[in-house]
PDB file of C-alpha atoms and ligand atoms in Angstrom:
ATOM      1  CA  UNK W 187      78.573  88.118  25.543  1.00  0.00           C
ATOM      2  CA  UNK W 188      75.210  86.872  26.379  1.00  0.00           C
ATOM      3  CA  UNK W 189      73.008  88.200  27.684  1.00  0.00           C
ATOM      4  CA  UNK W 190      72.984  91.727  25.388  1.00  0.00           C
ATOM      5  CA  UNK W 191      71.754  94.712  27.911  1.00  0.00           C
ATOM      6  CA  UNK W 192      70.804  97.666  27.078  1.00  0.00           C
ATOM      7  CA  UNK W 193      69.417 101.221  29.228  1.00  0.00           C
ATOM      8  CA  UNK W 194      66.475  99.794  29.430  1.00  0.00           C
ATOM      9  CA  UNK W 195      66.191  96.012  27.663  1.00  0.00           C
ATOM     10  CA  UNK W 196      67.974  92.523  27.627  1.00  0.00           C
ATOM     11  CA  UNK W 197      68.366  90.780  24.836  1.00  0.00           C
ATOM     12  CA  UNK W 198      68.832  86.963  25.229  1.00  0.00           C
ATOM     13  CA  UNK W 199      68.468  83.554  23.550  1.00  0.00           C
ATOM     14  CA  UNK W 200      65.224  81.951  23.200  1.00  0.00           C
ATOM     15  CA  UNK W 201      64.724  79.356  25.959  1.00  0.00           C
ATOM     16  CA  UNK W 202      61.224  76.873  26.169  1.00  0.00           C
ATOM     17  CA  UNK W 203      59.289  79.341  28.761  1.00  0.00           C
ATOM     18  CA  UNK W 204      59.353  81.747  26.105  1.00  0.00           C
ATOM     19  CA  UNK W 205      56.857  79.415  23.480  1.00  0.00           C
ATOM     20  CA  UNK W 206      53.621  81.435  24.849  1.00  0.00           C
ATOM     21  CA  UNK W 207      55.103  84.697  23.687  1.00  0.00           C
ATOM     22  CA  UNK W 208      56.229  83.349  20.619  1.00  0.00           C
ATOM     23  CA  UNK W 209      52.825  82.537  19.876  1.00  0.00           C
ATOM     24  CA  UNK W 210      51.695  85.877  20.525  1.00  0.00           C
ATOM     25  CA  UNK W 211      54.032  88.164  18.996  1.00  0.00           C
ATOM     26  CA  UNK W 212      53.892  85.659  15.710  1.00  0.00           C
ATOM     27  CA  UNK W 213      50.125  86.211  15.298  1.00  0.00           C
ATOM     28  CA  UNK W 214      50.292  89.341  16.088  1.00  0.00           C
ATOM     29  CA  UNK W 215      48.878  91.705  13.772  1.00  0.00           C
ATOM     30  CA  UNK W 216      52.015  93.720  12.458  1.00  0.00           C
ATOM     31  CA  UNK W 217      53.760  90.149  12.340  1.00  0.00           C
ATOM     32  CA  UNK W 218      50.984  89.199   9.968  1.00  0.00           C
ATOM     33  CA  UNK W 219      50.853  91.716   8.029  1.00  0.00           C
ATOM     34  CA  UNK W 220      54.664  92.505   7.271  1.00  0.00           C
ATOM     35  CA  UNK W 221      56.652  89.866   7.996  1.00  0.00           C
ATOM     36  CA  UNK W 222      53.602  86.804   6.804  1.00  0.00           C
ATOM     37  CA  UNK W 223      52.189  84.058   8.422  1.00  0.00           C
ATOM     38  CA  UNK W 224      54.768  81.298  10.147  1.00  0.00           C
ATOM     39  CA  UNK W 225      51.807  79.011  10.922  1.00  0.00           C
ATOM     40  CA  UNK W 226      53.132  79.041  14.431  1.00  0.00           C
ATOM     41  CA  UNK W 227      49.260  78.332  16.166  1.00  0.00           C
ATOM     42  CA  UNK W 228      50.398  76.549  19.364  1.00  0.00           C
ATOM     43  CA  UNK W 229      53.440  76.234  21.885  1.00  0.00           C
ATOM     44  CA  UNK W 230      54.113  73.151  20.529  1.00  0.00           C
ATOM     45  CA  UNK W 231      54.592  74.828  16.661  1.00  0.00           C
ATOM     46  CA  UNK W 232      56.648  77.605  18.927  1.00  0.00           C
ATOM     47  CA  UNK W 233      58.740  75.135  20.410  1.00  0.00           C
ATOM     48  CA  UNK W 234      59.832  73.948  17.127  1.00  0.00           C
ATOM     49  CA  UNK W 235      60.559  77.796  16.324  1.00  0.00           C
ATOM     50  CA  UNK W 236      62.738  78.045  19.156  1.00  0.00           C
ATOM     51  CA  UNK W 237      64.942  74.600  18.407  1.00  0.00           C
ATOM     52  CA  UNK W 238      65.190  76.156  14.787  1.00  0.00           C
ATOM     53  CA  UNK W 239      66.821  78.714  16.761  1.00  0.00           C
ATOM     54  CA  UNK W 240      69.149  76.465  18.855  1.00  0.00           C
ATOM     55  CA  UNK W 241      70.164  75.036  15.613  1.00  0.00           C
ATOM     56  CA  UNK W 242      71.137  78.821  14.145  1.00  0.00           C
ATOM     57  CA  UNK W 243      73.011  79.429  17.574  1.00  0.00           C
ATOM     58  CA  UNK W 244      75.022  76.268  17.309  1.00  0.00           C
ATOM     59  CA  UNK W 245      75.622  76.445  14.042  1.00  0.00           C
ATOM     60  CA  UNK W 246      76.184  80.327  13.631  1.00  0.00           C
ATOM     61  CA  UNK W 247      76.272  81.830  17.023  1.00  0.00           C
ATOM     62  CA  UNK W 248      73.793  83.514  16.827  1.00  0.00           C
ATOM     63  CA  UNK W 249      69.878  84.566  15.615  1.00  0.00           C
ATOM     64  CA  UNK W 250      66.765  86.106  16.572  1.00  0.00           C
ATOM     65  CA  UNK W 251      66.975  86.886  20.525  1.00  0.00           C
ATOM     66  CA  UNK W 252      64.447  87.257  22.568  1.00  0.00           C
ATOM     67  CA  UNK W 253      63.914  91.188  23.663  1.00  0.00           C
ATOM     68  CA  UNK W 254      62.781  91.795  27.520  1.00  0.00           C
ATOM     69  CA  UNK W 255      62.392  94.655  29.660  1.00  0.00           C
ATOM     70  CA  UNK W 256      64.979  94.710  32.783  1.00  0.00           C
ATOM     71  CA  UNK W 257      62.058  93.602  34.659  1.00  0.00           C
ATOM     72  CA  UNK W 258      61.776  90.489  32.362  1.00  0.00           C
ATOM     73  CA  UNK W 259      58.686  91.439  30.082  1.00  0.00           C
ATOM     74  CA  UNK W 260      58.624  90.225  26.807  1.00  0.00           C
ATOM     75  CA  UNK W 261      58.963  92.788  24.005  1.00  0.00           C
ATOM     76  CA  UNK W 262      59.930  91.227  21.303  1.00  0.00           C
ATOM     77  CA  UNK W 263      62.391  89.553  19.198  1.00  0.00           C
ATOM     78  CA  UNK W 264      65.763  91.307  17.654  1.00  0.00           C
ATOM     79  CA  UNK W 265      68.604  89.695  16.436  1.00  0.00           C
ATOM     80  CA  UNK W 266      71.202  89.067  13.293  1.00  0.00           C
ATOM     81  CA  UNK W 267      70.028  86.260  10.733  1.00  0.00           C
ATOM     82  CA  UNK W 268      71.522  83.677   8.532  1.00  0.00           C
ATOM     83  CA  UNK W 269      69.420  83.452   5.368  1.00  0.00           C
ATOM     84  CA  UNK W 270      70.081  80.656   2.476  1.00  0.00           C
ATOM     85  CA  UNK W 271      70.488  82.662  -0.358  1.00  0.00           C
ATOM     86  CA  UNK W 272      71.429  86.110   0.900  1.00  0.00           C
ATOM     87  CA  UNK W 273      74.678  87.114   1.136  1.00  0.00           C
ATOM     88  CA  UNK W 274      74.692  89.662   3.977  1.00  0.00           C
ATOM     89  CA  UNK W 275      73.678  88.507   7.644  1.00  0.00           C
ATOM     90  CA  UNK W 276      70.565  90.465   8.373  1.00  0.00           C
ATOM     91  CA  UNK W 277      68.643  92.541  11.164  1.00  0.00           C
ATOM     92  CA  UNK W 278      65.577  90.507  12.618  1.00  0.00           C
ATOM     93  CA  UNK W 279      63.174  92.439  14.480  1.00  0.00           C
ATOM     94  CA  UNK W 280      59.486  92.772  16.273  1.00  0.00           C
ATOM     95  CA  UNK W 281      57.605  93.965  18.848  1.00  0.00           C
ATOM     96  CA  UNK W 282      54.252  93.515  20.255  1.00  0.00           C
ATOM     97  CA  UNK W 283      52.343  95.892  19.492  1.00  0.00           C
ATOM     98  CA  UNK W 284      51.485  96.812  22.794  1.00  0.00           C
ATOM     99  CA  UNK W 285      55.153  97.712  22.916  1.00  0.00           C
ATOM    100  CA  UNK W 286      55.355  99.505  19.836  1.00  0.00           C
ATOM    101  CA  UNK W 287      56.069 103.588  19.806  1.00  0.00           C
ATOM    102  CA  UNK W 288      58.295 103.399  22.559  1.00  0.00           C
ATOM    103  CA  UNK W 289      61.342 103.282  20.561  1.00  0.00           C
ATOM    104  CA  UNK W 290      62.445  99.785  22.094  1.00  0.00           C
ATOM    105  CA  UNK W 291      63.230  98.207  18.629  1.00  0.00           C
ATOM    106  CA  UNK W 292      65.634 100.946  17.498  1.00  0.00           C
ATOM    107  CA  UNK W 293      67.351 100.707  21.034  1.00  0.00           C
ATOM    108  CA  UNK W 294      67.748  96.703  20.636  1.00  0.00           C
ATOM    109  CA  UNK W 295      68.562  96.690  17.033  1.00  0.00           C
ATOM    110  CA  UNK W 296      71.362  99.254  17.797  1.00  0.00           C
ATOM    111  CA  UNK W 297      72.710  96.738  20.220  1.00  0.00           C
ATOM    112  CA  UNK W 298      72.619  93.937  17.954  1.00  0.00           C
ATOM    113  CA  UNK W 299      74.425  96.313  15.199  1.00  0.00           C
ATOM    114  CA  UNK W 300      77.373  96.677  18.129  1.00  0.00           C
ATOM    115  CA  UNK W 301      76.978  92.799  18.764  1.00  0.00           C
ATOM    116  CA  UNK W 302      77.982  92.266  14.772  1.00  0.00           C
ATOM    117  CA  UNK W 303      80.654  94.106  14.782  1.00  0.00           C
ATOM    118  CA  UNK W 304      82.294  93.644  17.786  1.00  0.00           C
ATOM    119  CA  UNK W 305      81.475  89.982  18.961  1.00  0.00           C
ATOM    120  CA  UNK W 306      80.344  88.460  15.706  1.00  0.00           C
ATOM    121  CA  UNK W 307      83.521  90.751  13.908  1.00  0.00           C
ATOM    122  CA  UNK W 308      80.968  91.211  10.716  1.00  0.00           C
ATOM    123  CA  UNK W 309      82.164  93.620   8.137  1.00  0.00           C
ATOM    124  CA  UNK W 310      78.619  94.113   6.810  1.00  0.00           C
ATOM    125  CA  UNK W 311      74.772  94.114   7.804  1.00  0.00           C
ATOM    126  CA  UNK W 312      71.437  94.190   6.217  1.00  0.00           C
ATOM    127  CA  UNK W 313      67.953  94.870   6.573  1.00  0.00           C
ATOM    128  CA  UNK W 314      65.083  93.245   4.323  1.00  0.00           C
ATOM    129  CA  UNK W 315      61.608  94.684   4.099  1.00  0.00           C
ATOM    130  CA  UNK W 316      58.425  94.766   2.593  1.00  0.00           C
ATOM    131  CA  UNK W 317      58.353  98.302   0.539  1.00  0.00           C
ATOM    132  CA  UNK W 318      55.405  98.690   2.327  1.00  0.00           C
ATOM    133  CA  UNK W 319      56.742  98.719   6.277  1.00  0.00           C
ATOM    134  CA  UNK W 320      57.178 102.460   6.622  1.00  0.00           C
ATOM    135  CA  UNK W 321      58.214 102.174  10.465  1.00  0.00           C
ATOM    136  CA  UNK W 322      61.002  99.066   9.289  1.00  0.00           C
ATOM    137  CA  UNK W 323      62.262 101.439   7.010  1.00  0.00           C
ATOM    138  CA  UNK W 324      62.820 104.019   8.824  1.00  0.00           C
ATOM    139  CA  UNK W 325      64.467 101.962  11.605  1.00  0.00           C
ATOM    140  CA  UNK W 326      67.009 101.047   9.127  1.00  0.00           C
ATOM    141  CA  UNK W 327      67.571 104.150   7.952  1.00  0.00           C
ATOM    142  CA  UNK W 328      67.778 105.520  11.506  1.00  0.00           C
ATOM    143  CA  UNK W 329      70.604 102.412  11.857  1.00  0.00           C
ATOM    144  CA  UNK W 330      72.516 104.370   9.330  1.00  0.00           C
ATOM    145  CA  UNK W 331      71.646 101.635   6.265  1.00  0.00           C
ATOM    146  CA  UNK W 332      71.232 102.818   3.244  1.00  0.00           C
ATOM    147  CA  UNK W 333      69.132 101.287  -0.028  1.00  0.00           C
ATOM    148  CA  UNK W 334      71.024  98.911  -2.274  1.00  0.00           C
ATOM    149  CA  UNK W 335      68.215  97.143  -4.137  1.00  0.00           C
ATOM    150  CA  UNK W 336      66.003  94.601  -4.042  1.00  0.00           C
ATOM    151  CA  UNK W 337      65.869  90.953  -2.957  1.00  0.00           C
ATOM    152  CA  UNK W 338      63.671  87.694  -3.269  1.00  0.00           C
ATOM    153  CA  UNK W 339      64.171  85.674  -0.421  1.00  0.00           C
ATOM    154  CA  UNK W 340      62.764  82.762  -3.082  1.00  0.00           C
ATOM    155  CA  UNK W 341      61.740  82.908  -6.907  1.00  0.00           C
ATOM    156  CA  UNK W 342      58.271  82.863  -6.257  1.00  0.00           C
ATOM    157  CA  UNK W 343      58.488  85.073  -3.539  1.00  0.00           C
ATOM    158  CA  UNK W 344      57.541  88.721  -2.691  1.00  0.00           C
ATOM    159  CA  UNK W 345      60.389  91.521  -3.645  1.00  0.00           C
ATOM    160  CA  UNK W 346      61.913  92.683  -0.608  1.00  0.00           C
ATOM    161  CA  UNK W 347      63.871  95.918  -0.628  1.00  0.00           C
ATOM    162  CA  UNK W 348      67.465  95.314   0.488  1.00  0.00           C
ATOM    163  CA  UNK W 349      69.349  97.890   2.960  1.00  0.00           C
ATOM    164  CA  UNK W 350      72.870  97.493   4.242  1.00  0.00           C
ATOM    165  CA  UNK W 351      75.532  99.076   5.654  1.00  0.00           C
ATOM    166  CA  UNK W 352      79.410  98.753   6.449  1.00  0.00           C
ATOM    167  CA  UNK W 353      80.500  97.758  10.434  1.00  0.00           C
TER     168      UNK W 353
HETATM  169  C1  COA E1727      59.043  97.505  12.982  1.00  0.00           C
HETATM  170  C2  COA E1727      58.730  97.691  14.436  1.00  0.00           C
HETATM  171  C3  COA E1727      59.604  96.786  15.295  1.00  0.00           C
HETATM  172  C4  COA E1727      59.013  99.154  14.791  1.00  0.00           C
HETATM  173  O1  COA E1727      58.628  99.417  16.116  1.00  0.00           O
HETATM  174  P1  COA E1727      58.611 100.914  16.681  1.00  0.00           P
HETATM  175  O2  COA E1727      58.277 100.843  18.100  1.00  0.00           O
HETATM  176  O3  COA E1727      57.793 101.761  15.778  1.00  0.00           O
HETATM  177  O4  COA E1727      60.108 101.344  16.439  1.00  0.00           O
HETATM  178  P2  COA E1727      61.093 102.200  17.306  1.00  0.00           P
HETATM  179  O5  COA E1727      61.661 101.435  18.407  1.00  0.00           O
HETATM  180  O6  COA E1727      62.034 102.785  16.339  1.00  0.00           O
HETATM  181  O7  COA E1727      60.206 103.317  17.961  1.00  0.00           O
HETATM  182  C5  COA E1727      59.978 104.508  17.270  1.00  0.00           C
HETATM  183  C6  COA E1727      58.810 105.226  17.893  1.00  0.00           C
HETATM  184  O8  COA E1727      58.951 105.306  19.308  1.00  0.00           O
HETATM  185  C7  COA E1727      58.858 106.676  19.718  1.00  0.00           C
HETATM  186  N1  COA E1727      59.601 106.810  20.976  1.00  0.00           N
HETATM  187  C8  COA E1727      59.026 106.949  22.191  1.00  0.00           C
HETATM  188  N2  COA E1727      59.956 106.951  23.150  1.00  0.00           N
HETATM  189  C9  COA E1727      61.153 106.823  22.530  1.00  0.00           C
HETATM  190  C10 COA E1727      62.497 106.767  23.008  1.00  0.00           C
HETATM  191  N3  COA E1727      62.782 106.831  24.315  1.00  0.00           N
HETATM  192  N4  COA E1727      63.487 106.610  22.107  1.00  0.00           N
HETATM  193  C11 COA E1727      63.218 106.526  20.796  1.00  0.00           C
HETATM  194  N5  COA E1727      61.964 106.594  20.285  1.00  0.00           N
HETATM  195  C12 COA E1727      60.935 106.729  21.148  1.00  0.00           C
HETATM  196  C13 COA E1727      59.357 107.415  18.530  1.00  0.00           C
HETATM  197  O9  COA E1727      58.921 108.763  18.550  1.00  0.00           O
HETATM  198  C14 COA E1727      58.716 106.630  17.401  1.00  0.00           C
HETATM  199  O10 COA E1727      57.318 106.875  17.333  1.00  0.00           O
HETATM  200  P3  COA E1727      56.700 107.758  16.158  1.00  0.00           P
HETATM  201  O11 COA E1727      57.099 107.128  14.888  1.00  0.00           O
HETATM  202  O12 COA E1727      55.241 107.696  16.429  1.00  0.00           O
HETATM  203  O13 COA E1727      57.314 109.107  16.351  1.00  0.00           O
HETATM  204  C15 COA E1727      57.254  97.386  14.750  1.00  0.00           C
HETATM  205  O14 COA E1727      56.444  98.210  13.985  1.00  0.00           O
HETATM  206  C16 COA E1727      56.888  95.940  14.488  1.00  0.00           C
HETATM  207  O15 COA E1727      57.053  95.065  15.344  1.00  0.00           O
HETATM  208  N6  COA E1727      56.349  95.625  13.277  1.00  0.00           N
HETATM  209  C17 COA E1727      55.980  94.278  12.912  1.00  0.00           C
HETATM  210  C18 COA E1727      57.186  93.427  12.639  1.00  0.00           C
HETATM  211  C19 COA E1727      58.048  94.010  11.542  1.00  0.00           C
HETATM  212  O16 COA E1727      57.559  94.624  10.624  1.00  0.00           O
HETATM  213  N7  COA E1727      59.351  93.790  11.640  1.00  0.00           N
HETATM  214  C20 COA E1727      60.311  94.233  10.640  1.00  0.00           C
HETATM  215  C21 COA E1727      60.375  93.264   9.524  1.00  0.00           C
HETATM  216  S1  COA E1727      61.487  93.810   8.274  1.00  0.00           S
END
């Protein structure tokens, strides 16, 4: 099933070449400021990001992907996540934000939502945001996810509100 393709994007695992990117789009200032800080400051720090992510495709199948343009530009990342404490796989995304306002993260995260149900056979996805992330939001909503709450990832940690929706 891999690589993911889309009209105009594929979406595929994360592979070593990708660490300078990672970098980027991690200290990027919409990463920053609604998603937090990963202290991911070098490739080295980014290729520890990426064998997290071999670890979550081993063990799970799947996780964040990385998102190119056909041509093979980096975009961003989008992909389905396996969080410790939260029932419901949920919808990873981000763009540069050179690449933002293009609609490229609604057309990747629809493919992921079709990747759930179809290859990964979920019965349910979610979406996890800071109240604050007007654009996330609304890319949920335009994923047809609907408000069910809110979360804390951890105790001492900010409250997320929680969107999900039937496959
Ligand atoms: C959240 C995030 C991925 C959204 O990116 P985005 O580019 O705004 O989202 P979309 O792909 O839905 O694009 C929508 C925009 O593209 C525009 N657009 C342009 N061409 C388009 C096309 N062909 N199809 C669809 N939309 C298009 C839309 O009009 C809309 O812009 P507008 O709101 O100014 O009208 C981005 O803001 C981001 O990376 N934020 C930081 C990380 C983050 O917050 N992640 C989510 C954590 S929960």
């Amino acid at each position: 099933v891999h690589p993911l393709e889309t009209e105009r994007l594929t979406l595929r695992r994360l592979q070593s070449d990708d660490a300078p990117f990672i970098v980027e789009l991690l200290n990027s200032p919409t990463w920053l400021e609604f998603i937090g800080d990963r202290g991911i400051r070098t490739t080295d720090d980014a290729q520890g990001y990426i064998e997290r992510a071999h670890v979550n495709y081993a063990l799970h199948g799947f996780s964040l992907y990385l998102v190119a343009l056909r041509d093979g530009t980096r975009v961003g990342l989008c992909g389905p996540i396996r969080r410790e404490g939260l029932n419901d796989v949920d919808l990873g995304f981000a763009l540069l934000p050179t690449f933002a306002g293009r609609g490229y993260a609604l057309e990747a995260a629809r493919r992921v939502v079709e990747h759930a149900r179809v290859d990964l056979k979920l019965g349910r996805v979610a979406g996890i945001t800071v109240p604050e992330n007007a654009r996330s939001i609304r890319l949920l909503e335009a994923l047809g996810m609907r408000r069910e709450g809110s979360v804390r990832l951890s105790p001492d940690d900010v409250e997320l509100n929680y969107y999900a929706m039937a496959l």
